[in-house]
Structure formats: C-alpha cells, structure tokens
mmCIF file of C-alpha atoms in Angstrom:
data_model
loop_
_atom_site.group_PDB
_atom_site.id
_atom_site.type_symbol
_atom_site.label_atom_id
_atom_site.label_comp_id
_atom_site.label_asym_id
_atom_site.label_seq_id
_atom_site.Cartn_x
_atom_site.Cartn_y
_atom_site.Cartn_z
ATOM 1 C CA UNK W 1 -6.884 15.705 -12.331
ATOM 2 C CA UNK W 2 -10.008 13.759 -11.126
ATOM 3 C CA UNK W 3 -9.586 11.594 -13.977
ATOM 4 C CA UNK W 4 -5.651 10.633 -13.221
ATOM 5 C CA UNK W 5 -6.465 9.894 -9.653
ATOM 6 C CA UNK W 6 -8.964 7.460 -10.712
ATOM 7 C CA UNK W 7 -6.926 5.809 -13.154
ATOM 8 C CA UNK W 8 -4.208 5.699 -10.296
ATOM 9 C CA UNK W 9 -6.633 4.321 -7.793
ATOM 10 C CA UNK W 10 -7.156 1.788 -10.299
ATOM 11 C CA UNK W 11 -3.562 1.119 -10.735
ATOM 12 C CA UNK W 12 -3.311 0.604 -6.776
ATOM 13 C CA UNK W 13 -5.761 -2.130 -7.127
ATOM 14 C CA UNK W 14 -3.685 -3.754 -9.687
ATOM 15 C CA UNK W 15 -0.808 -3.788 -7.548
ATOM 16 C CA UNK W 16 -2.580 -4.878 -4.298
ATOM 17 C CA UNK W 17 -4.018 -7.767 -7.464
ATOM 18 C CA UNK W 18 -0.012 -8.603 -8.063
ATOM 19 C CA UNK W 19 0.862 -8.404 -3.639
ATOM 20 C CA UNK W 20 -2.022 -11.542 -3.287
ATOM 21 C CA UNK W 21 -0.561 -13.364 -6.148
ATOM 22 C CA UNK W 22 2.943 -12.950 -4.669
ATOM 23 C CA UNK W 23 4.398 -10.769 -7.472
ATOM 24 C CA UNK W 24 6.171 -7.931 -4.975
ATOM 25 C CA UNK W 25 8.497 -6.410 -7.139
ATOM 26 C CA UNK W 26 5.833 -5.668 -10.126
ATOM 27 C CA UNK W 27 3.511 -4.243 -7.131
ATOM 28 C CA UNK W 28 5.748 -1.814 -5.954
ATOM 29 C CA UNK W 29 6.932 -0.741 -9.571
ATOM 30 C CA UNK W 30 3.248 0.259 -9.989
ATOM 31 C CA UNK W 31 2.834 1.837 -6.907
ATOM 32 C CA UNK W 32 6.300 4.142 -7.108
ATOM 33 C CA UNK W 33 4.657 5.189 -10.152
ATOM 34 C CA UNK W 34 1.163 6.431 -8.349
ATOM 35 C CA UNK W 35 3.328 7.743 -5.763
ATOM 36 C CA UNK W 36 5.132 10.291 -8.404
ATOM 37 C CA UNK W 37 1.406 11.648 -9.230
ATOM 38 C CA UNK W 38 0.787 12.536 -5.826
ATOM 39 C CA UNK W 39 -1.026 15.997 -5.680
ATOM 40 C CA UNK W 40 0.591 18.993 -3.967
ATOM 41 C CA UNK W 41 -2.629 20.166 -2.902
ATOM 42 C CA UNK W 42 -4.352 16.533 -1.795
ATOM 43 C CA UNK W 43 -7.240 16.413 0.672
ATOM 44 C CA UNK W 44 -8.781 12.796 1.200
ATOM 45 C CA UNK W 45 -12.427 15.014 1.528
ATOM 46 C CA UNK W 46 -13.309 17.968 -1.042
ATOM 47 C CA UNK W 47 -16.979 20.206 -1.636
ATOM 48 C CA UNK W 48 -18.492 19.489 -4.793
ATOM 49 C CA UNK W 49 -21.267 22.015 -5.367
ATOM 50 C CA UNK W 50 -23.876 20.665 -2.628
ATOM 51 C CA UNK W 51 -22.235 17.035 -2.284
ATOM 52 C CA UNK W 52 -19.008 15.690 -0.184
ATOM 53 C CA UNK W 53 -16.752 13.621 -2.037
ATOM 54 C CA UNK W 54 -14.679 11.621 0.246
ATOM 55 C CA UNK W 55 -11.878 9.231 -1.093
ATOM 56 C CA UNK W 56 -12.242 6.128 1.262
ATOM 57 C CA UNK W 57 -10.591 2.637 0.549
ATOM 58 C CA UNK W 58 -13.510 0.780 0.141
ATOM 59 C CA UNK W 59 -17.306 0.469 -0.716
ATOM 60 C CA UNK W 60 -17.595 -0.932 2.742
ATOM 61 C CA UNK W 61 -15.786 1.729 4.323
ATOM 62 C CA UNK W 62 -18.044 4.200 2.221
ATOM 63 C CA UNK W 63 -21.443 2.330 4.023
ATOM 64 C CA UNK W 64 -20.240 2.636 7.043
ATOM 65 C CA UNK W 65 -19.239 6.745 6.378
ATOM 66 C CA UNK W 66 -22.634 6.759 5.488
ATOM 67 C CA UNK W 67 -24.220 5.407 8.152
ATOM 68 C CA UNK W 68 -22.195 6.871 10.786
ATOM 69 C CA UNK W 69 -22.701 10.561 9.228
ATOM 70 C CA UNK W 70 -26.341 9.656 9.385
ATOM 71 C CA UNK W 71 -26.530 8.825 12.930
ATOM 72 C CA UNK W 72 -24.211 11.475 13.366
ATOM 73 C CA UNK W 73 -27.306 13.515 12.168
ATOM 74 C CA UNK W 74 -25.349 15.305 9.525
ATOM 75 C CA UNK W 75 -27.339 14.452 7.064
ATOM 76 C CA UNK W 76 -24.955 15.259 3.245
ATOM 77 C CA UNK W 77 -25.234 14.223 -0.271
ATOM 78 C CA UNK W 78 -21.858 12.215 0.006
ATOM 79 C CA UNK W 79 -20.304 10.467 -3.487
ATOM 80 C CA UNK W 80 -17.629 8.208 -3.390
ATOM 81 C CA UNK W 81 -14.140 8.708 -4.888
ATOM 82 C CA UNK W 82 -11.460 5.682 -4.465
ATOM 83 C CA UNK W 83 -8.599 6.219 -2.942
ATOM 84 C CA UNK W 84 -5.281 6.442 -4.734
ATOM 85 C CA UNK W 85 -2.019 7.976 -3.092
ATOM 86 C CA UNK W 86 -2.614 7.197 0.865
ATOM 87 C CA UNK W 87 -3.473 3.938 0.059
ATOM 88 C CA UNK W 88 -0.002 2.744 -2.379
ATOM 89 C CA UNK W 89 1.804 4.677 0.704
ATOM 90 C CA UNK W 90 0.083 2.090 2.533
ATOM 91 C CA UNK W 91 1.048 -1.041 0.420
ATOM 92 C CA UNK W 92 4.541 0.850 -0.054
ATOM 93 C CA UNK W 93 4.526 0.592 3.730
ATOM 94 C CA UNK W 94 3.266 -3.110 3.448
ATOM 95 C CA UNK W 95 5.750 -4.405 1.019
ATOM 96 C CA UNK W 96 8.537 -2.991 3.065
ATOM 97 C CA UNK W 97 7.453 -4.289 6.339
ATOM 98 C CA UNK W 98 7.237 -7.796 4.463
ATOM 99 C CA UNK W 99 10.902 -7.654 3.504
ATOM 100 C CA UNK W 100 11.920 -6.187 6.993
ATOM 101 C CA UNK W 101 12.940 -2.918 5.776
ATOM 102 C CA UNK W 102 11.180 -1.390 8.904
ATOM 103 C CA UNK W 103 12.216 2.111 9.362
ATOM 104 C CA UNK W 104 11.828 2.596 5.542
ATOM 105 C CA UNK W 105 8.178 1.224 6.036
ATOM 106 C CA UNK W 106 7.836 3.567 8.902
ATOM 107 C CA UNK W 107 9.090 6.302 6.605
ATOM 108 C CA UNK W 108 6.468 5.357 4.041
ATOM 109 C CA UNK W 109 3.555 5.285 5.896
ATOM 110 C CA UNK W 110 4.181 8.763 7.375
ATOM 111 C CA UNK W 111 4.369 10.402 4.051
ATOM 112 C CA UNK W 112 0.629 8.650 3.490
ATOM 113 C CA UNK W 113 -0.008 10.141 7.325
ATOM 114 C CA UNK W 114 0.913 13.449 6.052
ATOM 115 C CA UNK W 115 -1.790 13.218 3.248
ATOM 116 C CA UNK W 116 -4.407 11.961 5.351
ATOM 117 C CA UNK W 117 -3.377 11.972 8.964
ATOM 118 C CA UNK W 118 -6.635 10.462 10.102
ATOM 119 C CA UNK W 119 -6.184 7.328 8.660
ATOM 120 C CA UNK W 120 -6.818 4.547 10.571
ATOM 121 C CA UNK W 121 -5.344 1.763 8.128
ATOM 122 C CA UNK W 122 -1.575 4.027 8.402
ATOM 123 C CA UNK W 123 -1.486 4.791 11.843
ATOM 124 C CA UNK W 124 -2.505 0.854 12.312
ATOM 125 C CA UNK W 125 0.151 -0.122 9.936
ATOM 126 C CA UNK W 126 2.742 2.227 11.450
ATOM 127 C CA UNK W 127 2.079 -0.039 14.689
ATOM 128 C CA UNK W 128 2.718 -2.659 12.967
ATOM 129 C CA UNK W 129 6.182 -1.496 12.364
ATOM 130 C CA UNK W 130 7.129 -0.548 15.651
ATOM 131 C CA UNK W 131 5.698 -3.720 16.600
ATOM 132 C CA UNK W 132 8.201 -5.517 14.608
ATOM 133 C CA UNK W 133 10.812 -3.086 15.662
ATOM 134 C CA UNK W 134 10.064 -5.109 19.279
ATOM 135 C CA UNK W 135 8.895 -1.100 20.121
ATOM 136 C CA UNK W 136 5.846 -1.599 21.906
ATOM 137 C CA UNK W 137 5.373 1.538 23.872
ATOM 138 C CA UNK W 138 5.522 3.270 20.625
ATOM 139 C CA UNK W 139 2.791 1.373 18.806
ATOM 140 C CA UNK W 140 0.326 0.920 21.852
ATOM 141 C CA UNK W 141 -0.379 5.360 21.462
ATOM 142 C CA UNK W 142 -0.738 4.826 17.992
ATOM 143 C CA UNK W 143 -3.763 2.084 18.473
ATOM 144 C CA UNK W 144 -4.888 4.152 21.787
ATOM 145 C CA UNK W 145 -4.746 6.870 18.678
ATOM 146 C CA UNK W 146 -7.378 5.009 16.439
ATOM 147 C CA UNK W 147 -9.613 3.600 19.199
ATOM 148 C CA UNK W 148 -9.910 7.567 20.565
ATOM 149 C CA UNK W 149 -10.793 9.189 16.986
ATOM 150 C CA UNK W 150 -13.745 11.423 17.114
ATOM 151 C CA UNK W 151 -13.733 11.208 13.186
ATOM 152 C CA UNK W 152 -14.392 7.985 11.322
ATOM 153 C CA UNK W 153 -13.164 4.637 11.731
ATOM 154 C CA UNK W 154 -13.830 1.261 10.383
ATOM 155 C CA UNK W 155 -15.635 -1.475 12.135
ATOM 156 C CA UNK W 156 -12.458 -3.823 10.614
ATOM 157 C CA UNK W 157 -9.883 -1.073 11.729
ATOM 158 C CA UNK W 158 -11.380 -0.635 15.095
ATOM 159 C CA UNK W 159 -10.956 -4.248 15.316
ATOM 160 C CA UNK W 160 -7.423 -4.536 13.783
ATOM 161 C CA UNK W 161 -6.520 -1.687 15.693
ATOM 162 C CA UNK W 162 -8.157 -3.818 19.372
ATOM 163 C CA UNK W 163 -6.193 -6.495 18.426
ATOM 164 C CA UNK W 164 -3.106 -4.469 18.283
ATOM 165 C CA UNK W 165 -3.670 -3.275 21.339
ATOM 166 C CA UNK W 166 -3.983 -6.697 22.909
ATOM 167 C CA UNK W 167 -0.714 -7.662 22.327
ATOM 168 C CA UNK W 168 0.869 -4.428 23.534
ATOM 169 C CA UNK W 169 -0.574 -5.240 26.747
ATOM 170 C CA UNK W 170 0.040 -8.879 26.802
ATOM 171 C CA UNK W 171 4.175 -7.008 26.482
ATOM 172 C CA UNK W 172 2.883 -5.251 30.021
ATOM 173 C CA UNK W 173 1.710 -8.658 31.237
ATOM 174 C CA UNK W 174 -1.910 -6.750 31.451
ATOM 175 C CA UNK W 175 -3.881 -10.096 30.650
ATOM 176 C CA UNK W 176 -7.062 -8.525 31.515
ATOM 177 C CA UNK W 177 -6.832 -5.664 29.526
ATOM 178 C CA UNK W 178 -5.594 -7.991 26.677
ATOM 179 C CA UNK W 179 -8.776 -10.098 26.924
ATOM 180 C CA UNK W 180 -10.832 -7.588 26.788
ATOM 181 C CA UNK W 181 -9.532 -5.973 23.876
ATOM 182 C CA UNK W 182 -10.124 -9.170 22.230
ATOM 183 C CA UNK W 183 -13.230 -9.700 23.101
ATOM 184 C CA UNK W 184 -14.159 -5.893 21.860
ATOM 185 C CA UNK W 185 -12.576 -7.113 18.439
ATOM 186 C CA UNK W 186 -15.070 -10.331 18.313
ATOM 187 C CA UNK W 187 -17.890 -7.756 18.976
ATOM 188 C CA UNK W 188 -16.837 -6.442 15.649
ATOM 189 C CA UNK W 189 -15.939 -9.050 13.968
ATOM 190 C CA UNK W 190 -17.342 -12.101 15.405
ATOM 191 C CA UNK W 191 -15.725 -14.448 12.765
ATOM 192 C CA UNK W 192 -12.437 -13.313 13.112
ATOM 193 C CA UNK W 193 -10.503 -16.289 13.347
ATOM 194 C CA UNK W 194 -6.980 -14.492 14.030
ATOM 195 C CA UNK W 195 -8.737 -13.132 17.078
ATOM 196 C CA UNK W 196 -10.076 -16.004 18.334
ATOM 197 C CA UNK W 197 -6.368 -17.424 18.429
ATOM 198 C CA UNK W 198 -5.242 -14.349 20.006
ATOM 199 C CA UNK W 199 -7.266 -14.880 22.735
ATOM 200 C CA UNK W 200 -6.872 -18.326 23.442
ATOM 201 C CA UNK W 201 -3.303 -17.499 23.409
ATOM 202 C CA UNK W 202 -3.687 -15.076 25.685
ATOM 203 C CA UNK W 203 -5.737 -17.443 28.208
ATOM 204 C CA UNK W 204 -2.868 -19.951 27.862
ATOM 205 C CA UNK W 205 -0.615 -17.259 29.273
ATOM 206 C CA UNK W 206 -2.902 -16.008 31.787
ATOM 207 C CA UNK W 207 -2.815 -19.406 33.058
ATOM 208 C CA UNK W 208 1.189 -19.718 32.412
ATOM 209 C CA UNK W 209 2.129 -16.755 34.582
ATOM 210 C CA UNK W 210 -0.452 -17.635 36.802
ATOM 211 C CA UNK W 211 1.733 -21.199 37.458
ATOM 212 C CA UNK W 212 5.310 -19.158 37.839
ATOM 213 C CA UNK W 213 3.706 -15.950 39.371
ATOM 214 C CA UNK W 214 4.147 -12.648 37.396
ATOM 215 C CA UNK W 215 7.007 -10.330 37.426
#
C-alpha cells in the first residue's frame, strides 16, 4: 500500500506538471484516477516503530514540521511521506474553481477535508470558493479557522490564509483590520508581490471611503 501511495503522489505531481502547462483536462484524468485509490482507512500521520511518518505536501512544509515540533519540544524521529489523495482533492478542487464549477469545487475539497481535516491548503481553498460564490461571511471562519490552529501550519498558508482574510474585511469596510492582515502576510513573506498589491489597494480605498464617508 505504501508503495501505491507513492506512485500516486507521484502521479499528483504529474498532474499539478500538466495544470502549469495549461493541459486541464489530462490533469484531472490523472487525478480522478488517484482519487479511486483513496484508502478507506487514510490518516495523513501514522507510527512507524519509533519514527512519525507524516504525509505533508512539501519538503518545505516538512522543515518547517520539523522545526516547529522541535520548538514545540517534542523532540521525534519524523520521516517524510508525500502526499497523495488530500492533495489531487485539492487540485480537483482547483481545476473546478478555475472553470467556475464552484459548489462542485466546494464538494471536492470537503471530501480532501474529510481525509485530513486539518489542512490548511483545503480549508484555504474552500475560502476561495465561497469567495467566488461572493459568500464572504462563510470564508472569513474558515481563514479565522487556519490562523487559530493549535496544530501545524505553513508560513505560506498562514500568509495565504492573512491575505484571505484581508479581503473579507475590506467586504466589512474594516480597512484597519485589512491592513494589518497584510502587513502580518509581508512578515511572512516579505516578497510577496500579490500582497504588496493588496495592500496598496486597500490604502487606495481607505482613502476612497475616506473622500465619500463610509456606510
């Protein structure tokens, strides 16, 4: 079983290979097919003898588990496994977001919630969704639901998930909270040109409703 996951992880990063090259339709053929090998009995985290094995989505990620265990002082022997089956219900999610099938992608990235509901990536991407749905007060718990985890989370999704957040508020014409949010992001990712944007944007609007007065 260990080795088909791996093989399927690999065939996720083929398909995330054919989503940057534009190729949708051959991406989500290959990750239907990963889907159908999803485990009854999946767990993102599993006891190997004395080690943890945790499937995360990236190397990165995996440093930053690391570290955060570490300072977390519990100190493990943690390997690595990649991620196979939350992460096509991610791109699943993606793909259909992309061609405005939005309750679909909603639908999607819940069955990856149900396989590992503490994923910030889904719950972010979820957002996203309602977000396009125009449903703000629905995505703005799922952020508040990222930025509150006690578990693990991302530098990047912390920061995607700040963002996020930012323009919920900027809906609730709370520029302040807005800025800040973006300026938490930049403490993550100080190169992060989409939030740079974001906040200019949200300056210009600051100083827009400032002109016509608020509602």
């Amino acid at each position: 079983m260990i080795d088909q996951s791996n093989a399927d992880a690999r065939q996720v990063d083929a398909a995330i290979a054919h989503i940057r090259a534009g190729r949708h339709q051959q991406a989500r053929e290959l990750l239907m097919d990963v889907v159908s090998r999803t485990p009854a009995d999946y767990r993102p985290q599993r006891e190997e003898g004395d080690s943890l094995v945790v499937e995360l989505w990236s190397v990165t990620d995996f440093l930053e588990y690391v570290t955060w265990m570490r300072e977390a002082g519990r100190e493990r022997n943690i390997l690595w496994a990649a991620n196979a089956y939350p992460r096509a219900f991610y791109y699943l999610g993606y793909l259909a977001i992309e061609t405005g099938d939005l309750l679909g992608a909603i639908t999607l990235l819940d069955r990856g919630l149900q396989l590992e509901p503490a994923s910030a990536q889904l719950a972010n991407e979820k957002a996203q969704a309602f977000l396009r749905l125009g449903a703000h007060r629905l995505a703005g718990p799922l952020y508040d639901q990222v930025l509150a985890s006690p578990g693990f989370v991302s530098s990047h999704d912390r920061a995607v998930a700040l963002r996020g957040k930012a323009f919920t508020l900027v809906e609730e014409f709370d520029f302040d909270g807005a800025e800040a949010a973006l300026r938490q992001s930049l403490d993550l990712e100080p190169d992060s040109t989409v939030a740079m944007g974001e906040l200019e944007a949200v300056q210009r609007l600051r100083r827009t409703a400032g002109k016509r007065g608020t509602p």
